XYZ file of C-alpha atoms in Angstrom:
736
model
C 0.000 0.000 0.000
C 1.354 3.439 -0.886
C 0.540 6.847 0.537
C -0.953 7.903 -2.786
C -3.781 5.392 -2.492
C -7.334 6.321 -1.533
C -10.100 4.319 0.100
C -13.696 5.517 -0.023
C -16.827 4.651 1.907
C -18.692 3.852 -1.301
C -15.901 1.565 -2.532
C -15.706 -0.292 0.787
C -19.443 -0.794 0.947
C -19.660 -1.975 -2.659
C -17.039 -4.582 -1.755
C -18.895 -5.612 1.379
C -22.096 -6.017 -0.614
C -20.268 -8.018 -3.282
C -18.395 -10.389 -1.007
C -21.184 -10.967 1.495
C -21.587 -14.727 1.525
C -23.318 -15.526 4.786
C -20.221 -15.083 6.925
C -21.343 -11.664 8.142
C -22.007 -11.439 11.876
C -23.850 -8.548 13.492
C -22.569 -6.000 11.005
C -18.948 -7.176 10.718
C -17.103 -9.413 8.248
C -13.771 -11.123 8.506
C -10.841 -9.248 7.053
C -9.967 -12.261 4.930
C -13.385 -12.089 3.272
C -12.961 -8.339 2.863
C -9.619 -8.761 1.101
C -11.052 -11.524 -1.069
C -13.661 -9.026 -2.246
C -10.884 -6.784 -3.542
C -9.369 -9.693 -5.437
C -12.645 -10.963 -6.838
C -13.671 -7.759 -8.537
C -10.129 -6.613 -9.273
C -10.412 -3.410 -7.285
C -7.342 -1.927 -5.621
C -6.886 1.111 -3.463
C -6.373 3.607 -6.246
C -7.073 7.240 -6.939
C -10.546 6.486 -8.272
C -11.751 6.635 -4.701
C -11.777 9.417 -2.161
C -9.752 9.378 1.054
C -11.600 12.351 2.496
C -14.614 10.095 3.109
C -12.701 8.453 5.969
C -12.372 10.431 9.193
C -10.440 8.015 11.396
C -9.403 4.425 12.121
C -10.079 3.100 15.626
C -8.161 0.169 17.028
C -9.670 -2.547 19.181
C -13.203 -2.986 20.492
C -14.499 0.545 20.028
C -18.025 -0.074 18.810
C -21.097 -1.904 20.068
C -20.600 -4.600 17.408
C -16.966 -5.291 18.279
C -17.684 -5.187 22.016
C -20.417 -7.776 21.498
C -17.961 -10.200 19.848
C -14.973 -9.352 22.052
C -14.703 -12.909 23.422
C -14.538 -14.376 19.921
C -12.167 -11.811 18.370
C -9.297 -10.267 20.425
C -8.875 -6.492 20.381
C -5.603 -6.620 18.411
C -7.481 -8.124 15.437
C -10.258 -5.536 15.374
C -10.553 -2.034 14.005
C -13.232 0.350 12.821
C -13.287 2.662 9.801
C -15.070 5.896 10.728
C -16.633 7.921 7.921
C -17.474 11.615 7.842
C -20.986 12.923 8.268
C -23.942 10.633 8.790
C -22.435 7.613 7.037
C -22.313 4.487 9.183
C -19.012 3.091 10.425
C -17.485 -0.205 9.276
C -16.133 -2.794 11.733
C -13.431 -5.167 10.465
C -11.578 -8.192 11.859
C -8.147 -9.193 10.531
C -6.610 -12.679 10.530
C -3.576 -11.573 12.531
C -2.426 -8.596 14.643
C 0.269 -7.857 12.040
C -2.288 -7.727 9.239
C -4.529 -5.438 11.291
C -1.659 -3.058 12.060
C -0.541 -2.952 8.433
C -3.956 -1.755 7.347
C -4.505 0.549 10.313
C -1.207 2.339 9.716
C -1.704 2.402 5.949
C -5.167 3.938 6.089
C -3.972 6.449 8.689
C -1.253 7.565 6.281
C -3.908 8.113 3.629
C -6.017 10.152 6.040
C -3.005 12.236 7.030
C -2.196 12.880 3.373
C -5.749 14.011 2.689
C -5.770 16.281 5.749
C -2.439 17.948 4.972
C -2.952 18.732 1.275
C -2.343 22.319 0.256
C -4.830 24.215 -1.909
C -3.196 23.163 -5.184
C -3.155 19.486 -4.195
C -6.816 19.612 -3.187
C -7.725 21.213 -6.479
C -5.675 18.666 -8.427
C -7.418 15.830 -6.625
C -10.827 17.355 -7.322
C -10.006 17.709 -11.037
C -8.772 14.115 -11.120
C -12.022 12.893 -9.557
C -14.076 14.657 -12.241
C -11.842 13.221 -14.938
C -12.473 9.695 -13.656
C -16.216 10.303 -13.483
C -16.353 11.619 -17.026
C -14.106 8.930 -18.537
C -16.939 6.445 -19.001
C -15.025 3.896 -21.082
C -12.004 4.070 -18.756
C -9.441 4.568 -21.532
C -7.679 7.470 -19.801
C -9.055 9.933 -22.345
C -12.159 12.058 -22.789
C -13.807 12.722 -26.104
C -16.023 15.714 -26.768
C -19.211 13.827 -25.918
C -17.808 12.828 -22.532
C -16.761 16.418 -21.883
C -20.250 17.769 -22.564
C -21.719 15.185 -20.193
C -19.113 16.186 -17.624
C -20.256 19.792 -17.699
C -23.806 18.688 -16.938
C -22.433 16.707 -13.998
C -20.557 19.814 -12.844
C -23.680 22.011 -12.812
C -22.704 23.920 -15.972
C -25.056 25.078 -18.714
C -22.741 26.394 -21.429
C -23.002 27.213 -25.126
C -21.841 24.154 -27.088
C -19.782 26.254 -29.478
C -17.877 27.722 -26.550
C -17.294 24.227 -25.110
C -15.958 23.046 -28.484
C -13.695 26.083 -28.680
C -12.154 25.344 -25.279
C -11.910 21.645 -26.116
C -9.942 22.317 -29.320
C -7.643 24.743 -27.516
C -6.814 22.055 -24.945
C -6.482 19.287 -27.577
C -2.950 20.233 -28.666
C -2.403 16.916 -30.462
C -5.695 17.310 -32.374
C -6.595 13.714 -31.513
C -10.204 14.502 -30.700
C -9.741 13.529 -27.057
C -8.151 14.916 -23.895
C -5.685 13.085 -21.717
C -5.290 14.054 -18.077
C -2.783 16.900 -18.607
C -4.868 18.305 -21.432
C -7.991 18.023 -19.319
C -6.261 20.064 -16.601
C -5.657 22.786 -19.195
C -9.287 22.558 -20.298
C -10.402 22.861 -16.672
C -8.133 25.867 -16.140
C -9.718 27.664 -19.101
C -13.157 26.624 -17.907
C -12.553 28.079 -14.451
C -11.072 31.402 -15.461
C -12.785 33.824 -13.138
C -13.361 37.262 -14.565
C -14.407 38.637 -11.167
C -11.011 37.720 -9.672
C -9.179 38.944 -12.771
C -10.858 42.370 -12.454
C -9.714 42.742 -8.829
C -6.226 41.648 -9.869
C -6.162 44.222 -12.683
C -7.090 47.031 -10.296
C -3.760 46.629 -8.511
C -1.442 45.161 -11.167
C 0.715 47.689 -12.963
C 1.423 45.503 -15.996
C -1.711 43.314 -15.861
C 0.472 40.203 -15.558
C 1.559 40.169 -11.941
C 1.348 41.952 -8.599
C 4.717 43.244 -7.443
C 5.356 43.160 -3.702
C 4.314 46.780 -3.142
C 1.177 46.281 -5.280
C 0.146 43.229 -3.294
C 0.851 45.118 -0.074
C -1.379 47.935 -1.322
C -4.195 45.476 -2.034
C -3.850 43.962 1.422
C -3.906 47.387 3.066
C -6.772 48.963 1.104
C -9.085 46.016 0.442
C -8.260 43.443 3.103
C -7.619 45.811 6.059
C -4.303 44.047 6.717
C -1.993 47.015 6.336
C -0.601 46.681 9.852
C 1.053 43.380 8.878
C 3.445 45.162 6.547
C 5.467 44.007 3.506
C 6.695 40.880 5.277
C 3.138 39.494 5.259
C 2.835 40.142 1.517
C 6.145 38.336 0.926
C 4.956 35.365 3.014
C 1.785 35.098 0.909
C 3.839 35.074 -2.293
C 6.104 32.329 -0.948
C 3.102 30.311 0.257
C 0.710 30.514 -2.686
C 2.589 31.541 -5.842
C 3.103 28.478 -8.110
C 5.704 30.154 -10.376
C 9.306 30.063 -9.160
C 10.108 32.903 -11.553
C 7.481 35.128 -9.930
C 8.667 34.172 -6.443
C 12.227 35.195 -7.356
C 10.822 38.546 -8.509
C 8.838 38.935 -5.255
C 5.668 38.977 -7.364
C 2.332 37.156 -7.502
C 0.636 36.004 -10.709
C -3.114 35.695 -11.229
C -2.868 31.965 -10.409
C -1.161 32.706 -7.109
C -3.606 35.516 -6.349
C -6.575 33.211 -6.858
C -4.890 30.510 -4.770
C -4.411 33.004 -1.918
C -8.036 34.175 -2.079
C -9.220 30.540 -1.844
C -6.898 29.721 1.070
C -7.695 29.832 4.819
C -6.001 33.252 4.961
C -8.361 34.485 2.265
C -11.437 33.001 3.938
C -14.142 34.967 5.721
C -13.136 33.595 9.150
C -10.342 35.465 10.940
C -7.550 32.865 11.232
C -6.402 34.027 14.680
C -9.943 33.576 16.023
C -9.831 29.921 15.006
C -7.048 29.391 17.536
C -7.473 29.199 21.300
C -7.216 32.890 22.183
C -9.704 33.704 24.944
C -9.077 34.074 28.677
C -9.829 30.630 30.127
C -9.282 31.562 33.793
C -12.722 32.951 34.589
C -15.520 31.049 36.391
C -17.399 28.400 34.390
C -20.537 30.544 34.539
C -18.800 33.128 32.329
C -18.694 30.788 29.314
C -21.084 29.391 26.751
C -20.555 25.606 26.817
C -21.182 23.347 23.826
C -23.827 20.920 25.100
C -25.706 17.863 23.869
C -29.161 16.542 24.754
C -29.946 12.812 24.830
C -26.402 12.302 23.622
C -26.804 8.531 23.360
C -29.304 8.735 20.472
C -28.413 8.551 16.789
C -31.926 9.239 15.504
C -35.424 9.874 16.884
C -36.452 9.628 20.543
C -39.109 6.934 20.226
C -37.528 4.057 18.279
C -34.035 5.258 17.373
C -30.814 3.420 18.194
C -28.687 4.341 21.203
C -24.968 4.131 20.518
C -21.529 4.802 21.934
C -20.773 6.342 18.542
C -23.141 9.201 19.357
C -20.944 10.180 22.329
C -17.781 9.918 20.252
C -19.206 12.096 17.486
C -20.452 14.731 19.950
C -17.117 14.911 21.779
C -15.175 15.113 18.510
C -17.466 17.991 17.531
C -16.314 19.912 20.608
C -19.211 19.055 22.920
C -18.356 19.563 26.607
C -21.614 18.553 28.281
C -23.151 15.166 27.473
C -26.311 13.575 28.848
C -26.970 10.105 30.237
C -30.532 8.932 30.991
C -29.860 6.146 33.495
C -32.251 3.292 34.345
C -32.004 -0.014 36.196
C -30.693 -2.874 34.070
C -32.100 -6.358 34.457
C -28.759 -7.873 35.450
C -27.754 -5.279 38.030
C -25.870 -3.143 35.507
C -27.346 0.358 34.903
C -28.404 1.072 31.327
C -28.880 4.234 29.294
C -31.799 4.826 26.934
C -34.785 7.143 26.455
C -37.148 5.933 29.152
C -40.610 4.564 28.340
C -39.743 4.338 24.623
C -38.497 1.700 22.195
C -35.026 3.210 21.793
C -32.253 0.638 22.178
C -30.259 0.328 25.397
C -26.533 0.594 26.084
C -24.570 -0.106 29.262
C -23.671 2.812 31.512
C -20.192 1.380 32.086
C -19.516 1.190 28.320
C -20.391 4.872 27.967
C -18.023 5.809 30.796
C -15.257 3.756 29.167
C -15.889 5.579 25.890
C -15.836 8.942 27.649
C -12.486 8.121 29.217
C -11.077 7.433 25.768
C -12.549 10.425 23.898
C -13.326 13.169 26.428
C -10.125 15.105 25.773
C -9.202 14.188 22.196
C -10.383 17.565 20.847
C -10.312 19.811 23.902
C -8.469 19.730 27.239
C -11.208 21.633 29.030
C -13.691 19.966 31.399
C -16.493 17.645 30.372
C -19.768 17.721 32.312
C -21.793 14.511 32.612
C -25.434 15.513 32.952
C -27.065 12.508 34.624
C -30.829 12.001 34.472
C -31.120 9.512 37.312
C -33.979 6.981 37.340
C -32.056 4.165 39.037
C -32.549 2.385 42.349
C -30.101 3.150 45.162
C -28.342 -0.161 44.487
C -27.691 0.568 40.829
C -26.820 4.199 41.585
C -24.051 2.771 43.745
C -22.921 0.637 40.805
C -22.849 3.809 38.686
C -20.645 5.493 41.292
C -18.285 2.516 41.343
C -17.940 2.548 37.559
C -17.299 6.296 37.534
C -14.530 5.989 40.118
C -12.919 2.827 38.770
C -13.027 3.681 35.065
C -12.320 7.421 35.155
C -9.888 7.423 38.064
C -8.189 10.797 38.524
C -10.115 12.264 35.579
C -13.230 12.371 37.772
C -13.480 15.418 40.029
C -14.567 14.157 43.457
C -13.775 17.084 45.760
C -13.497 20.848 45.699
C -10.229 22.327 44.470
C -7.748 23.407 47.137
C -10.126 22.176 49.853
C -11.917 25.526 49.892
C -15.674 26.119 49.968
C -16.249 27.886 46.646
C -17.535 31.430 46.433
C -17.450 31.211 42.654
C -17.107 28.364 40.192
C -13.609 27.285 39.135
C -12.412 28.108 35.637
C -12.014 25.881 32.584
C -8.264 26.295 33.079
C -8.518 25.066 36.688
C -10.508 22.033 35.542
C -8.425 20.985 32.542
C -8.598 17.251 31.958
C -11.340 16.748 34.554
C -14.810 15.242 34.262
C -17.591 16.739 36.400
C -20.820 15.042 37.427
C -24.029 17.053 37.197
C -26.746 15.389 39.281
C -28.753 15.612 42.500
C -26.754 15.753 45.715
C -27.487 15.013 49.343
C -27.026 18.319 51.160
C -24.432 20.723 49.840
C -20.698 21.098 49.524
C -20.559 22.578 53.016
C -21.676 19.237 54.432
C -25.449 19.435 54.953
C -26.807 15.841 55.043
C -30.233 14.474 54.155
C -30.572 10.848 53.081
C -33.946 11.310 51.380
C -34.269 13.091 48.049
C -37.652 14.758 47.644
C -36.997 16.994 44.646
C -37.948 15.891 41.155
C -35.295 15.178 38.546
C -34.156 17.889 36.126
C -36.426 17.196 33.193
C -39.496 16.750 35.401
C -39.935 20.430 36.111
C -42.889 20.414 33.735
C -45.221 20.186 36.758
C -44.893 23.960 37.073
C -46.859 24.547 33.900
C -44.384 22.939 31.480
C -45.989 19.559 30.835
C -44.298 19.195 27.474
C -42.880 15.678 27.619
C -44.992 12.712 26.504
C -42.099 10.321 27.045
C -41.085 11.258 30.579
C -42.909 10.013 33.659
C -45.241 12.651 35.130
C -44.170 13.088 38.763
C -47.433 14.758 39.764
C -49.299 11.448 39.474
C -48.195 9.101 42.258
C -44.433 9.526 42.335
C -42.923 9.007 45.763
C -39.741 10.573 47.093
C -36.734 8.473 46.070
C -33.573 7.592 47.920
C -30.258 8.847 46.622
C -27.102 6.791 46.835
C -24.511 8.347 49.118
C -21.727 7.042 46.863
C -23.164 8.741 43.778
C -24.064 11.911 45.662
C -20.503 12.312 46.899
C -19.277 12.554 43.306
C -21.301 15.733 42.674
C -19.176 18.776 43.454
C -19.648 21.891 41.300
C -22.836 20.940 39.432
C -25.524 20.171 42.002
C -28.895 19.986 40.242
C -31.596 21.964 42.039
C -35.168 22.987 41.304
C -35.628 26.608 40.195
C -37.763 28.594 42.667
C -37.606 31.981 40.945
C -35.047 34.716 40.434
C -35.742 36.388 43.779
C -35.150 33.130 45.640
C -31.973 32.527 43.629
C -30.617 35.971 44.509
C -30.926 35.303 48.241
C -30.416 31.546 48.580
C -28.604 30.116 45.567
C -25.009 28.922 45.699
C -22.565 29.163 42.827
C -22.278 25.380 42.443
C -26.035 24.875 42.039
C -27.458 24.456 38.562
C -31.069 24.464 37.364
C -32.454 22.907 34.187
C -35.242 24.465 32.134
C -37.341 23.094 29.310
C -37.227 25.290 26.222
C -40.804 26.475 26.824
C -40.105 27.447 30.426
C -36.891 29.201 29.423
C -38.708 31.167 26.725
C -41.347 32.249 29.207
C -38.727 33.423 31.701
C -36.861 35.273 28.951
C -40.048 37.090 27.986
C -41.074 37.893 31.567
C -37.682 38.687 33.118
C -34.882 38.576 30.578
C -32.609 40.951 32.512
C -32.978 38.857 35.690
C -32.053 35.750 33.714
C -28.893 37.459 32.472
C -27.970 38.434 36.041
C -28.473 34.918 37.435
C -26.337 33.422 34.673
C -23.405 35.591 35.707
C -22.743 33.464 38.793
C -24.671 30.208 38.216
C -24.985 27.680 35.418
C -28.286 27.133 33.611
C -29.100 24.189 31.376
C -31.785 24.331 28.669
C -33.162 21.181 27.035
C -35.566 20.573 24.120
C -39.258 19.937 24.629
C -40.229 16.312 25.107
C -42.649 16.718 22.235
C -39.660 16.832 19.872
C -39.806 13.072 19.401
C -38.146 13.444 15.999
C -35.067 14.878 17.777
C -35.618 18.312 16.226
C -34.087 21.354 17.900
C -35.091 24.775 19.176
C -33.169 27.904 18.180
C -30.348 28.259 20.741
C -29.774 31.959 20.030
C -32.648 33.075 22.252
C -31.062 31.244 25.216
C -27.580 32.589 24.515
C -29.065 36.093 24.440
C -29.694 35.846 28.208
C -26.383 34.146 28.978
C -27.549 30.536 29.431
C -24.397 28.462 29.312
C -25.522 24.861 28.754
C -27.921 25.137 25.818
C -28.373 21.454 24.995
C -29.197 20.404 21.430
C -29.794 17.099 19.673
C -26.416 16.836 17.949
C -27.658 14.030 15.696
C -30.100 16.341 13.899
C -28.703 18.556 11.151
C -30.178 21.954 10.358
C -30.177 25.631 11.247
C -29.909 25.089 14.999
C -26.781 22.934 14.798
C -25.343 25.318 12.184
C -25.619 28.097 14.772
C -24.070 25.904 17.459
C -21.183 24.877 15.210
C -20.744 28.487 14.097
C -20.498 29.832 17.646
C -18.122 27.133 18.875
C -15.897 27.083 15.780
C -13.911 29.943 17.299
C -11.458 29.647 20.213
C -9.864 26.446 18.982
C -13.161 24.518 18.915
C -12.511 23.897 22.615
C -16.215 23.929 23.546
C -16.012 27.039 25.746
C -16.691 30.588 24.549
C -16.199 33.523 26.899
C -19.378 35.564 27.211
C -19.343 39.330 26.493
C -18.458 41.680 29.354
C -22.071 42.798 29.849
C -22.969 39.164 30.598
C -20.180 38.833 33.168
C -19.942 42.165 35.044
C -22.530 42.141 37.890
C -22.765 45.943 37.733
C -24.042 45.945 34.133
C -27.728 45.209 33.583
C -28.188 44.025 30.013
C -31.545 43.595 28.326
C -31.547 41.736 24.988
C -34.826 43.499 24.181
C -33.254 46.949 24.583
C -29.603 46.832 23.527
C -29.625 50.565 22.796
C -29.799 51.444 26.514
C -26.540 49.622 27.214
C -23.583 51.826 28.099
C -21.185 52.032 25.165
C -23.873 50.978 22.686
C -22.431 51.187 19.176
C -24.232 49.554 16.231
C -22.396 48.475 13.081
C -23.328 48.306 9.424
C -22.549 45.035 7.688
C -22.387 45.311 3.901
C -21.952 42.091 1.910
C -21.400 42.137 -1.829
C -22.212 38.608 -3.000
C -20.033 38.369 -6.102
C -20.005 34.769 -7.308
C -20.159 31.081 -6.500
C -17.825 28.233 -7.419
C -18.519 24.551 -8.114
C -21.778 24.286 -6.189
C -22.903 20.670 -5.691
C -25.928 19.254 -7.465
C -29.011 18.580 -5.358
C -31.009 16.741 -8.014
C -29.092 13.853 -9.525
C -31.350 13.523 -12.572
C -29.369 13.738 -15.797
C -29.452 17.234 -17.231
C -30.596 18.794 -13.957
C -28.674 21.976 -13.076
C -29.202 24.172 -10.036
C -30.614 27.710 -10.088
C -28.698 29.078 -7.090
C -29.496 32.017 -4.845
C -27.692 33.222 -1.711
C -29.472 34.185 1.475
C -27.705 35.918 4.369
C -29.288 35.482 7.799
C -28.355 37.336 10.995
C -29.132 35.845 14.407
C -28.721 37.698 17.681
C -30.815 39.912 19.938
C -34.349 40.523 18.580
C -33.325 43.780 16.869
C -30.573 41.958 14.967
C -32.749 39.169 13.564
C -32.776 39.760 9.809
C -32.363 38.072 6.436
C -32.026 39.101 2.809
C -31.227 37.245 -0.396
C -29.980 37.645 -3.933
C -31.926 36.820 -7.069
C -31.420 33.321 -8.476
C -29.179 32.459 -11.422
C -30.682 30.134 -13.997
C -28.883 26.851 -14.790
C -25.444 27.546 -13.375
C -24.020 25.912 -10.295
C -20.484 25.982 -11.625
C -19.653 29.703 -11.697
C -22.797 31.792 -11.014
C -22.240 35.562 -10.742
C -24.623 37.786 -8.736
C -22.797 41.028 -7.917
C -25.555 41.997 -5.495
C -25.098 43.819 -2.184
C -26.993 42.992 1.014
C -26.951 45.395 3.991
C -27.609 44.818 7.705
C -27.400 46.797 10.943
C -25.935 44.908 13.919
C -26.981 46.324 17.306
C -25.244 43.804 19.598
C -22.226 42.534 17.638
C -20.926 40.469 20.564
C -23.877 38.063 20.267
C -24.589 38.128 16.525
C -24.077 35.144 14.229
C -24.134 35.437 10.429
C -25.279 32.489 8.302
C -24.734 32.240 4.547
C -27.108 29.805 2.836
C -27.095 28.728 -0.820
C -30.312 27.223 -2.186
C -31.588 25.854 -5.476
C -34.507 28.082 -6.420
C -37.791 26.396 -7.281
C -40.829 28.523 -8.087
C -43.241 25.609 -7.656
C -42.003 24.181 -4.353
C -39.645 24.761 -1.461
C -36.067 25.602 -2.400
C -33.504 22.818 -1.994
C -30.568 23.309 0.360
C -27.148 23.396 -1.332
C -24.703 24.536 1.358
C -24.150 26.927 4.248
C -21.545 28.560 6.453
C -22.146 30.194 9.841
C -19.792 32.280 11.952
C -19.851 34.931 14.701
C -20.036 38.509 13.461
C -16.885 39.410 15.395
C -14.945 36.684 13.525
C -15.635 38.108 10.054
C -12.695 39.280 7.958
C -13.477 42.241 5.742
C -12.402 42.590 2.122
C -12.505 40.080 -0.713
C -13.128 36.726 0.904
C -14.178 33.189 0.090
C -16.790 31.329 2.101
C -16.114 27.599 1.981
C -19.493 25.910 2.109
C -20.542 23.070 4.388
C -23.091 20.335 3.789
C -26.277 19.941 5.795
C -24.493 17.805 8.382
C -21.653 20.312 8.776
C -18.942 18.587 6.730
C -16.885 20.377 4.079
C -17.864 20.093 0.403
C -14.733 21.363 -1.382
C -14.221 23.188 -3.619
C -17.726 24.712 -3.295
C -17.506 28.328 -2.179
C -18.880 31.847 -2.402
C -16.784 34.882 -3.308
C -17.811 38.029 -1.436
C -16.594 41.521 -0.587
C -17.377 42.541 2.977
C -17.369 45.966 4.566
C -18.045 46.707 8.241
C -18.434 50.291 9.413
C -20.006 52.235 12.266
C -23.712 52.835 11.774
C -24.669 56.470 12.181
């Protein structure tokens, strides 16, 4: 196996389907059978497949399937291929540990190669993939008929005479077909971008290249990067200019200029904001925390599967608060599932083992385990034993420095630690009461929020339940308590107490006393969870909760859509660590902020956001019917305080998903920039029915780079769809 090889999800699954011969067990096949499939249909790991489909390779028993057959197949024979997005994983068993390691290391090299490609390599790979798709007879050449079909596949509606003209220009040998190198030339002519050329011409003295001082001028005037000086311009030339001759002249050609604009440095997201850059030494209550609801579920909340994979995916997405609904298991081992439903069950101890492995792969900052406890005292004690034995020193079991806290510790203080959020006997100061009489977190619907058809109604005949001392002792900084009102909280609440609110109750409190909610969230944590009526695992809009400073705004991570786009957009900054420092007016106890009236805030300064939507590049097809081409439009949506909620869109472009040009400007006024998120959505216009989603990108307003920028679009489930992008020119100025 070489590092140039590629393995795709579709290729693997076609092999599995082909070589399935009755030896399959519970979703796995032997590696010998798998390899035989390659031999049988003469498929090798070649460049006709796509490495970027594979996210990771996991060694050992790291899935429900492999755990279930652990006695039959040792861990050193087993591994799992993990695919991006919503594609299922593939469990494999090798014939020997050496064979398993050879493939594990080989596939990891492929993944590393795919992840470390520069812009030119990514583009080359993309062109190669289209060449393979278009070369129907697999002769390594493309005739004119194949080229015209290719353009349809690429979302292009183009005059046939123009296509023929470009084809003949690329066909230097006049053979009537294009080989790979000639196809690259054809593609280069096809993708000449007049809108980029015009910007280039504005600053190029000779129309052929940008000299160092000309590039520096562009960066200063258009990109607002003048403070970086000539050294920055020289670094961009060295990094993105493909011509050695131009580099030696300290100049950038049009090819290099376009490569820079398409790079991370030319993207809309400020590169330094992608890194961990915020103060992480403030109390936990001062941060928004990426949080998941019913983390164990992969699908709906009535019949969907529960899976360890759901926890892994959430944690790898930056989630820092996961939920476990715990119930008595029939064999004395606690289980996790959505109570009173037909969702499948998984063992509590397996989840804890998974959390130990993956809690800190993406972020070093603390993970909160939000436990919905429905277990008997006996099985609660088993839960406590598993937590201690499996997590060891990772589990926080006592206050830091032996001091009674007056404020919550910081993410920095709690690095590498796992915190339990649950009911507790007494308090940290030592108050004892063996009997728990309060209802569990998601049973607060008795106060007018009866919005959960799947949770037991405690108002019927529920009796007070006992709480295990062993489990209670593991709760330190996240003691779950019932909310008795803001006035009661002001006089009685302690910093380590946390209340949970259904979305409907939270919305009511926001409407009735939004400012009080902001004040409480300055010193205490609040958790919001979706209505129980969302049996399809849909989500509420988290922005309304963030507007009043709620930290743990829990969403169903398994459900793609606007709500998870906003969550991913907010937490993309600060190194994707799962913690975002709240604005000063949500931290300082002397500032009283009202999301309904941002204009009364001291230092209020609104901004004008002007977005010129110039063009789009290589937008994906949404309708796979032959001859179908998208009619794209771009909508810009702003989410924030009520005054900032706005959206506007361009007109649609008929039959062009390859290089549509709009040149339309959309304007917005941002009243509270610290809380605003901006979402770019591309849709396929349909006058007779609802528009089809093509791609989106969401980011905080404060993370936007001005100037000529590319927006690299994401699919519905949040994965990249290169090279699809938008080209925009952004201006931000004070609104007067």
